[in-house]
Coordinates of C-alpha atoms and ligand atoms in Angstrom, one line a residue:
X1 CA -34.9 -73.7 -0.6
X2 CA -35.7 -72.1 2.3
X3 CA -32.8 -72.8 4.3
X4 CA -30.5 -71.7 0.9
X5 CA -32.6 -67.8 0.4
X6 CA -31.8 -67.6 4.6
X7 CA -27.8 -68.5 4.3
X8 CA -27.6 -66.4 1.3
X9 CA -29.7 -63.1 3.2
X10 CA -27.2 -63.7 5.8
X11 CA -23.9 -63.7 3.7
X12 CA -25.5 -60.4 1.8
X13 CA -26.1 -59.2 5.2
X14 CA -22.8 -59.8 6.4
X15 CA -21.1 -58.4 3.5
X16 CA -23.1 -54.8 3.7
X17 CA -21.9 -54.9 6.9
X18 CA -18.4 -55.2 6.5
X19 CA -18.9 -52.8 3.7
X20 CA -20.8 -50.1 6.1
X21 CA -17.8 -51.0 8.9
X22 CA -15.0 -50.0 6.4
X23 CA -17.0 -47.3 5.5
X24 CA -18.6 -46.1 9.1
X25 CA -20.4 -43.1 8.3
X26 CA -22.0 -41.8 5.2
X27 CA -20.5 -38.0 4.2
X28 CA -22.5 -35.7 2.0
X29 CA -19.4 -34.9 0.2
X30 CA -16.2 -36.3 -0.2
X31 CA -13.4 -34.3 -2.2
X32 CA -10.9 -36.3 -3.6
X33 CA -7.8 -37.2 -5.9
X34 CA -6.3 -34.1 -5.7
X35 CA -3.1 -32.7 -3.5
X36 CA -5.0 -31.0 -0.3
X37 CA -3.6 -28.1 0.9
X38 CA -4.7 -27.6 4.8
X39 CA -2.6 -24.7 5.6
X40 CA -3.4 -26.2 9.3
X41 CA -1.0 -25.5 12.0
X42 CA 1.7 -27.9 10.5
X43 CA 0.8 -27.0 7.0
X44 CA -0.3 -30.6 6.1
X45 CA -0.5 -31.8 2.7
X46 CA -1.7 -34.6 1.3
X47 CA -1.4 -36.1 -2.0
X48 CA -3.2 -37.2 -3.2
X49 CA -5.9 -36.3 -0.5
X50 CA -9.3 -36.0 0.7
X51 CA -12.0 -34.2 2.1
X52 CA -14.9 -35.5 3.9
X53 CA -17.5 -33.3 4.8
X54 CA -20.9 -33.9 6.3
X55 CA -24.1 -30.6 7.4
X56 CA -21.6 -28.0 6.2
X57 CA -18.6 -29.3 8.2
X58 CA -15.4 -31.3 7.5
X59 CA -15.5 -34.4 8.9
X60 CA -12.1 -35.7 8.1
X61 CA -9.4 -34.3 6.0
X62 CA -6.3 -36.7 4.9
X63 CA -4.7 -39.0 2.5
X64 CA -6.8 -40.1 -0.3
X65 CA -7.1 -43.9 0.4
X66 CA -7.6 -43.0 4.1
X67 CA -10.7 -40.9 3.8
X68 CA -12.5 -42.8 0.8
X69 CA -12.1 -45.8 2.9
X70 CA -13.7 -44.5 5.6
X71 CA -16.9 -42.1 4.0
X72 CA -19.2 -43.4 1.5
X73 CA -20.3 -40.3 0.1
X74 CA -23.8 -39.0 -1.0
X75 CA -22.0 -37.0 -3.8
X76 CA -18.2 -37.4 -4.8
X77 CA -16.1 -34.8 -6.9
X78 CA -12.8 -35.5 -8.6
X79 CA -10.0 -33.4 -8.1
X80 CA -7.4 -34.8 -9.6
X81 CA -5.4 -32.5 -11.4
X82 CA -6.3 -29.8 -8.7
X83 CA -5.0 -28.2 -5.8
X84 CA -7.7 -28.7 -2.6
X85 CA -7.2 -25.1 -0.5
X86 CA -9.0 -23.3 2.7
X87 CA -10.9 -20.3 0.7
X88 CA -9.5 -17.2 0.5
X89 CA -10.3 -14.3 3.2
X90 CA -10.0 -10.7 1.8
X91 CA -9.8 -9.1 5.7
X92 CA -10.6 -5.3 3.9
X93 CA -12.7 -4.3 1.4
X94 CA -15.6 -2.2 0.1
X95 CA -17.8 -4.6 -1.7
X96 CA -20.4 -2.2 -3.3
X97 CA -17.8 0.4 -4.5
X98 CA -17.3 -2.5 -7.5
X99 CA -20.3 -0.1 -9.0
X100 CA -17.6 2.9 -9.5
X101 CA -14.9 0.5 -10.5
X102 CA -12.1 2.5 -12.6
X103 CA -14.7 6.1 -11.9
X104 CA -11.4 8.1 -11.1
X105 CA -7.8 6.5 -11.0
X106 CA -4.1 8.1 -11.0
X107 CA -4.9 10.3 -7.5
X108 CA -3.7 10.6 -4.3
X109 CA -6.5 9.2 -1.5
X110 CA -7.6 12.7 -0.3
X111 CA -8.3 13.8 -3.6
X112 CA -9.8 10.8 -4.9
X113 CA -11.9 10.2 -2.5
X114 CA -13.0 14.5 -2.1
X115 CA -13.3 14.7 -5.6
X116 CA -14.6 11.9 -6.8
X117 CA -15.9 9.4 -4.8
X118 CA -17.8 11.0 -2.1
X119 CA -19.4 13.2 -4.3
X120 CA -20.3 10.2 -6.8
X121 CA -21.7 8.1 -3.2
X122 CA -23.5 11.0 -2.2
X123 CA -25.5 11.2 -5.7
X124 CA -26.3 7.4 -6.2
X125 CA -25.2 5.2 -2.7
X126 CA -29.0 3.5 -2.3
X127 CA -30.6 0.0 -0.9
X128 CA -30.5 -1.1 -4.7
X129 CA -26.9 0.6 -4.9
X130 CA -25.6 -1.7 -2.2
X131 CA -27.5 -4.7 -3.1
X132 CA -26.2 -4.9 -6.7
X133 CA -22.7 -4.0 -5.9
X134 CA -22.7 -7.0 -3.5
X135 CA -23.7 -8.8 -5.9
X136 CA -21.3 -7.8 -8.3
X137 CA -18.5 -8.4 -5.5
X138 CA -19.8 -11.8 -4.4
X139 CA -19.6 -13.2 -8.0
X140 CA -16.2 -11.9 -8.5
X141 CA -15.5 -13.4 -5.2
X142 CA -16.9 -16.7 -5.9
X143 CA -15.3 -16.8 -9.1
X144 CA -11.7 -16.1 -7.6
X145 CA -11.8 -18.2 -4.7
X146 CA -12.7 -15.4 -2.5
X147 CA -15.1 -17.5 0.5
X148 CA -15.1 -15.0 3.6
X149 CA -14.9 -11.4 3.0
X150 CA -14.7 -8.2 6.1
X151 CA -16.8 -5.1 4.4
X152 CA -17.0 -1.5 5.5
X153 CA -19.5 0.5 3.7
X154 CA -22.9 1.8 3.8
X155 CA -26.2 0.5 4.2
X156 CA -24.7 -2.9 5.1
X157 CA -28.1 -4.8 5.6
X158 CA -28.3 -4.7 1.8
X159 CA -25.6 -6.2 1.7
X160 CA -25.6 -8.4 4.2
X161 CA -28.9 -9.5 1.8
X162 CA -26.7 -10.1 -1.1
X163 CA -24.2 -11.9 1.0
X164 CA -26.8 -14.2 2.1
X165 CA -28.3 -14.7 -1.9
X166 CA -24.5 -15.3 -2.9
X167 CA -24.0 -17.7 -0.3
X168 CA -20.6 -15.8 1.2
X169 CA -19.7 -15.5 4.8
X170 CA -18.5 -12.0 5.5
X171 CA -18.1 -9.4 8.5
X172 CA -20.2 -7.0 8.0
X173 CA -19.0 -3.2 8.9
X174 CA -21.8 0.1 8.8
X175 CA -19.8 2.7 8.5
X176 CA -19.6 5.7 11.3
X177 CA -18.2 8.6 10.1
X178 CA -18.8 12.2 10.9
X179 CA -20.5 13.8 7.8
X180 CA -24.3 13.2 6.4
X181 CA -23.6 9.8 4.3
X182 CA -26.1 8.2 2.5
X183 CA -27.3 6.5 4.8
X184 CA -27.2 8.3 7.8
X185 CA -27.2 11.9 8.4
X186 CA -25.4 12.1 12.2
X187 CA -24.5 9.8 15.1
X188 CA -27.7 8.7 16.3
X189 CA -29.4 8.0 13.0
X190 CA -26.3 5.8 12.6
X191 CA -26.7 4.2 16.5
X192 CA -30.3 3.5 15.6
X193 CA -29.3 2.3 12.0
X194 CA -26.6 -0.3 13.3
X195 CA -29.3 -1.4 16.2
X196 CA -31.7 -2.6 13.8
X197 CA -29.0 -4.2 11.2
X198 CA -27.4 -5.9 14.4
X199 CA -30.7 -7.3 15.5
X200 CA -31.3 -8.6 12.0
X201 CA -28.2 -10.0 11.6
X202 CA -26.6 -10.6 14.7
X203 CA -26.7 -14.9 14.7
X204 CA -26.7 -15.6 11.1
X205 CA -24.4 -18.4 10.5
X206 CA -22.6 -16.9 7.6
X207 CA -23.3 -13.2 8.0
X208 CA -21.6 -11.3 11.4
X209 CA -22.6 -7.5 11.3
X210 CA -19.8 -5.2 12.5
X211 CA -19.0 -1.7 13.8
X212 CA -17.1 0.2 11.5
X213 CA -15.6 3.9 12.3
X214 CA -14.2 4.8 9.1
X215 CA -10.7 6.4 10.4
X216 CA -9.6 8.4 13.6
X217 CA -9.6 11.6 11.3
X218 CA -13.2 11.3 9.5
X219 CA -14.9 10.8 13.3
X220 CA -14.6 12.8 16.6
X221 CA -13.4 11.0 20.1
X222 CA -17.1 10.9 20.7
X223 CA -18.1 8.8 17.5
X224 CA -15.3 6.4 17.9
X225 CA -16.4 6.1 21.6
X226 CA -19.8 5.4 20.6
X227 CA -19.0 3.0 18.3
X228 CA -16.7 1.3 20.4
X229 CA -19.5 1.0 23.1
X230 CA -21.8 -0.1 20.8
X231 CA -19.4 -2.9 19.3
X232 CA -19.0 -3.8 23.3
X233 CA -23.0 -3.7 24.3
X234 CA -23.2 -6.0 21.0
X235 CA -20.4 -7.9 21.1
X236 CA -19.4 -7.4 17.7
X237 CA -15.9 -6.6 15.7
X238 CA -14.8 -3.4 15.2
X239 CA -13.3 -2.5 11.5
X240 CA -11.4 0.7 11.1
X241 CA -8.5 2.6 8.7
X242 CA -5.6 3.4 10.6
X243 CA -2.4 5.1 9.8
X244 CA -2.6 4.5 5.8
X245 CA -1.1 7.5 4.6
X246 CA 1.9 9.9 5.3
X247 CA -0.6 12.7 5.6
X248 CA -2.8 11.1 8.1
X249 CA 0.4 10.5 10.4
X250 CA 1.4 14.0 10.1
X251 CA -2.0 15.4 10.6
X252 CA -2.2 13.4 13.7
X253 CA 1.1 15.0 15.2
X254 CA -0.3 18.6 14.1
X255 CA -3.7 17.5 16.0
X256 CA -2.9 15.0 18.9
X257 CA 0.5 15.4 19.3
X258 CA 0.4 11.5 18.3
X259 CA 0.6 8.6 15.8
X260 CA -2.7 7.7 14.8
X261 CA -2.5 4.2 16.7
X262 CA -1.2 5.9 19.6
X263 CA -4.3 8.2 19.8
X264 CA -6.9 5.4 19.7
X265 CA -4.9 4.0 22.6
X266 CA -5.0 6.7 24.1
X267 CA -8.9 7.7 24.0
X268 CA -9.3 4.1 25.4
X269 CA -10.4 2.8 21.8
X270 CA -8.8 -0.5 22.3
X271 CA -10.3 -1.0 25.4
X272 CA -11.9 -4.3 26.4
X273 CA -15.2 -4.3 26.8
X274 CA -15.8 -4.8 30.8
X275 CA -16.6 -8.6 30.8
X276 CA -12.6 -8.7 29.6
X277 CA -13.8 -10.8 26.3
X278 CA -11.4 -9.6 23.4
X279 CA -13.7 -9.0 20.6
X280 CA -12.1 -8.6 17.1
X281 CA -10.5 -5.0 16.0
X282 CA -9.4 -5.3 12.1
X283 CA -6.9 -1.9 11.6
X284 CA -7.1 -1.9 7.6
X285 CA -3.4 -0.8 6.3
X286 CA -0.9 0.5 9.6
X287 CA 1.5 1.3 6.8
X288 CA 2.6 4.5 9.1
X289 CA 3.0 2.4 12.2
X290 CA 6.5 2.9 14.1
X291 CA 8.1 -0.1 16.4
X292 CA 5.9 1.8 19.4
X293 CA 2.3 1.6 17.3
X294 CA 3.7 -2.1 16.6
X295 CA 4.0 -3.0 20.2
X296 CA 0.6 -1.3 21.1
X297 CA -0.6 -3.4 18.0
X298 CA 0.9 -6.6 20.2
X299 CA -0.4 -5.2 23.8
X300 CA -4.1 -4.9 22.7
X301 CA -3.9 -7.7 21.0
X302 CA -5.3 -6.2 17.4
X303 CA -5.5 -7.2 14.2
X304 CA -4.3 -5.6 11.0
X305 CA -5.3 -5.9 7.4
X306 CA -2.7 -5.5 4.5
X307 CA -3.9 -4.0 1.5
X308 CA -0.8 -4.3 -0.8
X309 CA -1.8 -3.0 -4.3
X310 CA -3.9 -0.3 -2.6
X311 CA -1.2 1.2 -0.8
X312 CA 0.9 0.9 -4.3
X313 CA -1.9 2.2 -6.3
X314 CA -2.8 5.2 -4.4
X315 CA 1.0 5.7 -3.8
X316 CA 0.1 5.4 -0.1
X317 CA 3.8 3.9 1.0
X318 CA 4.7 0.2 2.1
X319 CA 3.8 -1.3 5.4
X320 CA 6.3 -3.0 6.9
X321 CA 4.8 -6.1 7.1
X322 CA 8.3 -8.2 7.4
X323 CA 8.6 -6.3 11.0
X324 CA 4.5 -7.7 11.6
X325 CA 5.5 -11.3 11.1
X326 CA 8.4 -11.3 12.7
X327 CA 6.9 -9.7 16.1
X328 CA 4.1 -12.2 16.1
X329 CA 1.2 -9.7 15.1
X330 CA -2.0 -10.7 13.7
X331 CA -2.5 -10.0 10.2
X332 CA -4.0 -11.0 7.0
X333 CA -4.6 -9.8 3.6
X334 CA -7.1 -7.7 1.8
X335 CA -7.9 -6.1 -1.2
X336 CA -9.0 -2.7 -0.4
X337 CA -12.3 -1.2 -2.7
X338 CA -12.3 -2.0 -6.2
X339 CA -13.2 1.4 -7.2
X340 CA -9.8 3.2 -7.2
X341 CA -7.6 1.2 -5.3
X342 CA -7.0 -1.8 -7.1
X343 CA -9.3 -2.4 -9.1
X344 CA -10.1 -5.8 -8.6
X345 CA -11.3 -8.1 -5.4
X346 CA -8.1 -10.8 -6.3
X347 CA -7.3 -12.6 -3.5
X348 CA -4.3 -14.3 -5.1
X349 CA -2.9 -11.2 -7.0
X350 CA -3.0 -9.7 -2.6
X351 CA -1.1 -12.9 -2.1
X352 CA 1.5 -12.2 -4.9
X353 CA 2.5 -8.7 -4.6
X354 CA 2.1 -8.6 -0.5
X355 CA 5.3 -11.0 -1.0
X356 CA 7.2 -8.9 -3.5
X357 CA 6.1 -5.4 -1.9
X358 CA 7.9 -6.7 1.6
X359 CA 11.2 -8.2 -0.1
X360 CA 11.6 -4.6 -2.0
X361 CA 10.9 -3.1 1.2
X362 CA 13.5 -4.9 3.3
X363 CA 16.0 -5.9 0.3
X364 CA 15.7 -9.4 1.6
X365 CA 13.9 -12.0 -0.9
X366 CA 14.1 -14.1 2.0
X367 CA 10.9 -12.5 4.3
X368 CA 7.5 -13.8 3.6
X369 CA 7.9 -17.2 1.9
X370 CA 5.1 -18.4 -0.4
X371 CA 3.9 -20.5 2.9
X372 CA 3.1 -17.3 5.1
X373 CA 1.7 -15.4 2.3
X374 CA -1.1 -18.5 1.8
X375 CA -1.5 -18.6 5.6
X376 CA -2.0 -15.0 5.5
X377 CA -4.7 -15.1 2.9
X378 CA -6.7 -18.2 5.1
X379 CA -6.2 -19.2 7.8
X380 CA -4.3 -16.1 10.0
X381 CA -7.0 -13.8 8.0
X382 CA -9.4 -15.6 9.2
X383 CA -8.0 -15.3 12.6
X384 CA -7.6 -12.1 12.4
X385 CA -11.9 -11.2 11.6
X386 CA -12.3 -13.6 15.0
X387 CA -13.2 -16.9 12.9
X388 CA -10.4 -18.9 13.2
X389 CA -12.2 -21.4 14.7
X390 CA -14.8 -21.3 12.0
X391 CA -12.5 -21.3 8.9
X392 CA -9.4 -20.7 7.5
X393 CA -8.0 -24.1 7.0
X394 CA -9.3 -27.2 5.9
X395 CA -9.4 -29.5 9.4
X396 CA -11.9 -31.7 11.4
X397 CA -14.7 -29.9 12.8
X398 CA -14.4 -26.1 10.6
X399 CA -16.5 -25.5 8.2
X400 CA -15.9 -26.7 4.7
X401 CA -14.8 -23.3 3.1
X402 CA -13.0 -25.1 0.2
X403 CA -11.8 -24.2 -2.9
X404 CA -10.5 -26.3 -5.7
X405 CA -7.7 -24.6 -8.4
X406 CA -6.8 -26.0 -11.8
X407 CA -2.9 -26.5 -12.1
X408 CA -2.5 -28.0 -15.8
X409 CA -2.0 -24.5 -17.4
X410 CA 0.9 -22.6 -19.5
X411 CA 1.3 -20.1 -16.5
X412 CA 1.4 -22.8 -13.5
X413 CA 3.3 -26.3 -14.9
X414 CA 5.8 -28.1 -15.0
X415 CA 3.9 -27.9 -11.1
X416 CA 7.2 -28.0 -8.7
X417 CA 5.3 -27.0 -4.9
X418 CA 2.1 -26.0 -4.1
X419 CA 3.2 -22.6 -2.2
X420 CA 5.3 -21.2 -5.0
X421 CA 2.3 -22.0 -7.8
X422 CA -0.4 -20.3 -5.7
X423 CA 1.1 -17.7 -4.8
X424 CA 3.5 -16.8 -7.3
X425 CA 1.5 -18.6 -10.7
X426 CA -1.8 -19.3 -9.7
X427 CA -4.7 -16.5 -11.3
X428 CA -8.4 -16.0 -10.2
X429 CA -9.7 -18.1 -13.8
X430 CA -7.8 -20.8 -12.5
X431 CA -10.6 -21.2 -9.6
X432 CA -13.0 -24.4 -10.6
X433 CA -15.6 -24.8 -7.8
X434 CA -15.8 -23.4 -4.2
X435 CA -18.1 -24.5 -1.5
X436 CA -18.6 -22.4 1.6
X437 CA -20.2 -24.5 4.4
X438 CA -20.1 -27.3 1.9
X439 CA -22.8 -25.9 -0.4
X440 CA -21.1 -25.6 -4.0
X441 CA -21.3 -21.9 -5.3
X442 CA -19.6 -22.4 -7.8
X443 CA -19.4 -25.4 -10.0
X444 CA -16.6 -25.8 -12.7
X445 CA -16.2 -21.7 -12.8
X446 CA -20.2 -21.3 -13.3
X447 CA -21.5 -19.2 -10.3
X448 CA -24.3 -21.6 -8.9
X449 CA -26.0 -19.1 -6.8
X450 CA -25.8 -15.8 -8.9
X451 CA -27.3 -15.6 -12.8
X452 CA -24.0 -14.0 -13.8
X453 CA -25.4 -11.9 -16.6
X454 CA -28.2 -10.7 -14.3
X455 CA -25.5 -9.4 -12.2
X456 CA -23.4 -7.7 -15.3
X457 CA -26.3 -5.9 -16.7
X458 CA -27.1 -4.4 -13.6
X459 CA -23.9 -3.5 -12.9
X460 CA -23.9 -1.4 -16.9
X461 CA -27.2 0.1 -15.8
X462 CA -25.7 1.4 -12.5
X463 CA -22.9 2.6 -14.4
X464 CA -24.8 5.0 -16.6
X465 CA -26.9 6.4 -14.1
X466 CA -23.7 7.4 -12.1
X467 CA -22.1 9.0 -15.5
X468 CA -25.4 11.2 -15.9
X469 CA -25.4 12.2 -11.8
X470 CA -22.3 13.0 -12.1
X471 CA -22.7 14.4 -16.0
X472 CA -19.7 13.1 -16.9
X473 CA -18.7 15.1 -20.4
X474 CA -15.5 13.0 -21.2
X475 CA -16.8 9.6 -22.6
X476 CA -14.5 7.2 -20.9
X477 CA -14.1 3.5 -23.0
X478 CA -16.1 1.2 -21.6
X479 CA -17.8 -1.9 -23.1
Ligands
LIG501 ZN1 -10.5 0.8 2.7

């Protein structure tokens, strides 16, 4: 009897072993069974594919059979039916401002932003403010696929706070600019305001605070040099608006005798810092930009954000971002505020008319294929906010920033390629679950980490005490 219980220990013994061989190590997560998108540097695909991931990171991404043979998984999920993409990265946006969403529409910048939405900041931008925009932002993120978001805006630790609860990774940007702002009345107050949101942030795995100068014509040579220096001393990016409008560019020949681009070069703006590291500068729009600013764009080795339905919504003109691609820059996609100049934080409706914007600009359908456009939205924007290396694409060793999209719908089959349905078919609702760092925030389109209605009401309430600051006589429709 003996002898028998030993032989069969051993043969159960032997089998777990082969078992934990085939298998070799234990993932936390494995995605699999549906059609992987990696947008890595050969724009691998794999159907139907798999994702192991393991303490936030991707272990192994590849065919299906491949990867399940390999991981046993502590938790499994089922994609099949779905597309497996890198989440989206909005390189430009203005995450609170969801709080004035649809304030004041129809205007040209200068007098949408004089009229209406610096006096409406000045009234109401708090710490609450901040915080519940975020969190407004972050679930419309979450729910659209949106994983890593750049921010420019005001009291950012609030919403650094928000980004943390929400479970987004995000670049972080105070804004300098040279008027009393909400939260900050002059340079120094801001210096001593971004020295204690650096020092709370600064090393957060998820959360990178940043510099961020709102434009070369809101702040003097001696704010953006400050700013600069204090991006260097920290070694943190640098977000700024550059050369959106016709005016700006014309104001800056009246003033400087230069482009806007060509200004900042020339006040040293660009300048490394003088270890020679290259830390990230994000110009948000260059849609006045001529082949010179381009090659300056090239030399420094910048990055640019392209806010397509902003610049068509506030009638701002078209970058030319054909010339961008074609000269090698570094650029990805954003979606601008949410208040006025868009109105919403869609990362795939960026996607979509970034494509269609550039072939009317060039009267070639040919520029920007579907491909580019998703790379533009991952993995180069990701590159572009200095976290290429972090995320972006779905490959061994990044994080596991992944999102899954449903495909069986009236708007998306019969499914042909993967490109052409995300960027051209494929809508927000379409979004099932996304994990950032491989922690599920949202789980078959149910925000995990956000109560959703919490959110919503506070978003009403904010809503009705900026209509009586502002006391707003015409009732606008609103639900
Ligand atoms: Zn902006």
């Amino acid at each position: 009897m003996r002898r028998l219980e030993l032989a069969v220990a051993l043969v159960v013994a032997l089998a777990c072993g082969a078992v934990s061989a085939a298998r070799g190590e234990t993932a936390d997560l494995v995605i699999s069974g549906g059609i992987v998108v990696t947008v890595d540097a050969k724009f691998s695909v794999f159907s139907p594919g798999a994702i192991a991931v393991k303490d936030g990171r991707i272990l192994a991404v590849g065919p299906a059979a491949e990867v399940s043979a390999r991981y046993s998984a502590r938790n499994r999920y089922d994609a099949t039916g779905k597309l497996v993409i890198p989440g989206l990265v909005n390189t430009h946006t203005h995450a609170a401002m969801t709080l004035l969403r649809g304030l004041a529409d129809d205007l040209p910048l200068d007098r949408w932003l004089t009229e209406h939405i610096f006096p409406a900041e000045a009234k109401n931008v708090s710490p609450g403010f901040v915080y519940d925009g975020t969190l407004l932002a972050a679930l419309e993120m979450i729910e659209g696929g949106t994983t890593t978001f750049a921010d420019m805006y005001y009291f950012e630790s609030d919403a650094a706070r928000a980004v943390d609860k929400a479970g987004l990774r995000a670049v972080l940007g105070e804004t300098f600019i040279d008027f009393p702002v909400p939260d900050h009345k002059d340079l120094a107050e801001t210096l001593a305001f971004m020295k204690s949101f650096a020092k709370r942030w600064k090393g957060n795995s998820r959360i990178i605070p940043a510099v961020a100068p709102h434009a070369p014509y809101t702040c003097s040579k001696e704010t953006l040099t400050a700013a600069r220096d204090f991006a260097q001393s920290e070694r943190l990016p640098i977000l700024i608006h550059v050369a959106e409008t016709r005016k700006e560019l014309s104001d800056a020949h009246e003033k400087w005798r230069k482009t806007p681009v060509s200004y900042l070069a020339s006040i040293g703006f660009f300048d490394k810092p003088p270890s020679g590291e290259r830390l990230p500068i994000v110009l948000a729009h260059g849609v006045w930009m001529d082949p010179s600013d381009r090659a300056l764009i090239g030399q420094y080795g910048l990055s640019l954000s392209h806010n397509p339905e902003s610049n068509m919504k506030l009638s701002s003109g078209i970058a030319d971002v054909a010339a961008w691609e074609k000269e090698g820059l570094l650029w990805g996609l954003g979606t601008d505020g949410p208040a006025g100049s868009n109105n919403d934080l869609s990362m795939f409706e960026a996607m979509d008319f970034a494509g269609k914007l550039a072939k009317v600009k060039t009267e070639d359908p040919t520029v920007l294929p579907a491909r580019e456009l998703l790379a533009a939205a991952t993995r180069e924007g990701a590159r572009a906010l200095g976290l290429g290396a972090k995320t972006g694409s779905l490959e061994a060793g990044k994080q596991a920033d992944i999102v899954a999209v449903y495909t069986q719908t009236a708007h998306e089959e019969p499914f042909e390629d993967v490109y052409s349905t995300l960027v051209y078919s494929t809508k927000t609702a379409d979004v099932t679950d996304v994990w950032v760092d491989g922690k599920r925030l949202l789980a078959n389109r149910r925000c995990v980490t956000l109560d959703e209605k919490s959110v919503l009401d506070a978003a009403v309430k904010w809503r009705k005490k900026v209509h009586a600051s502002l006391a707003v006589a015409a009732k606008r429709t609103k639900k």
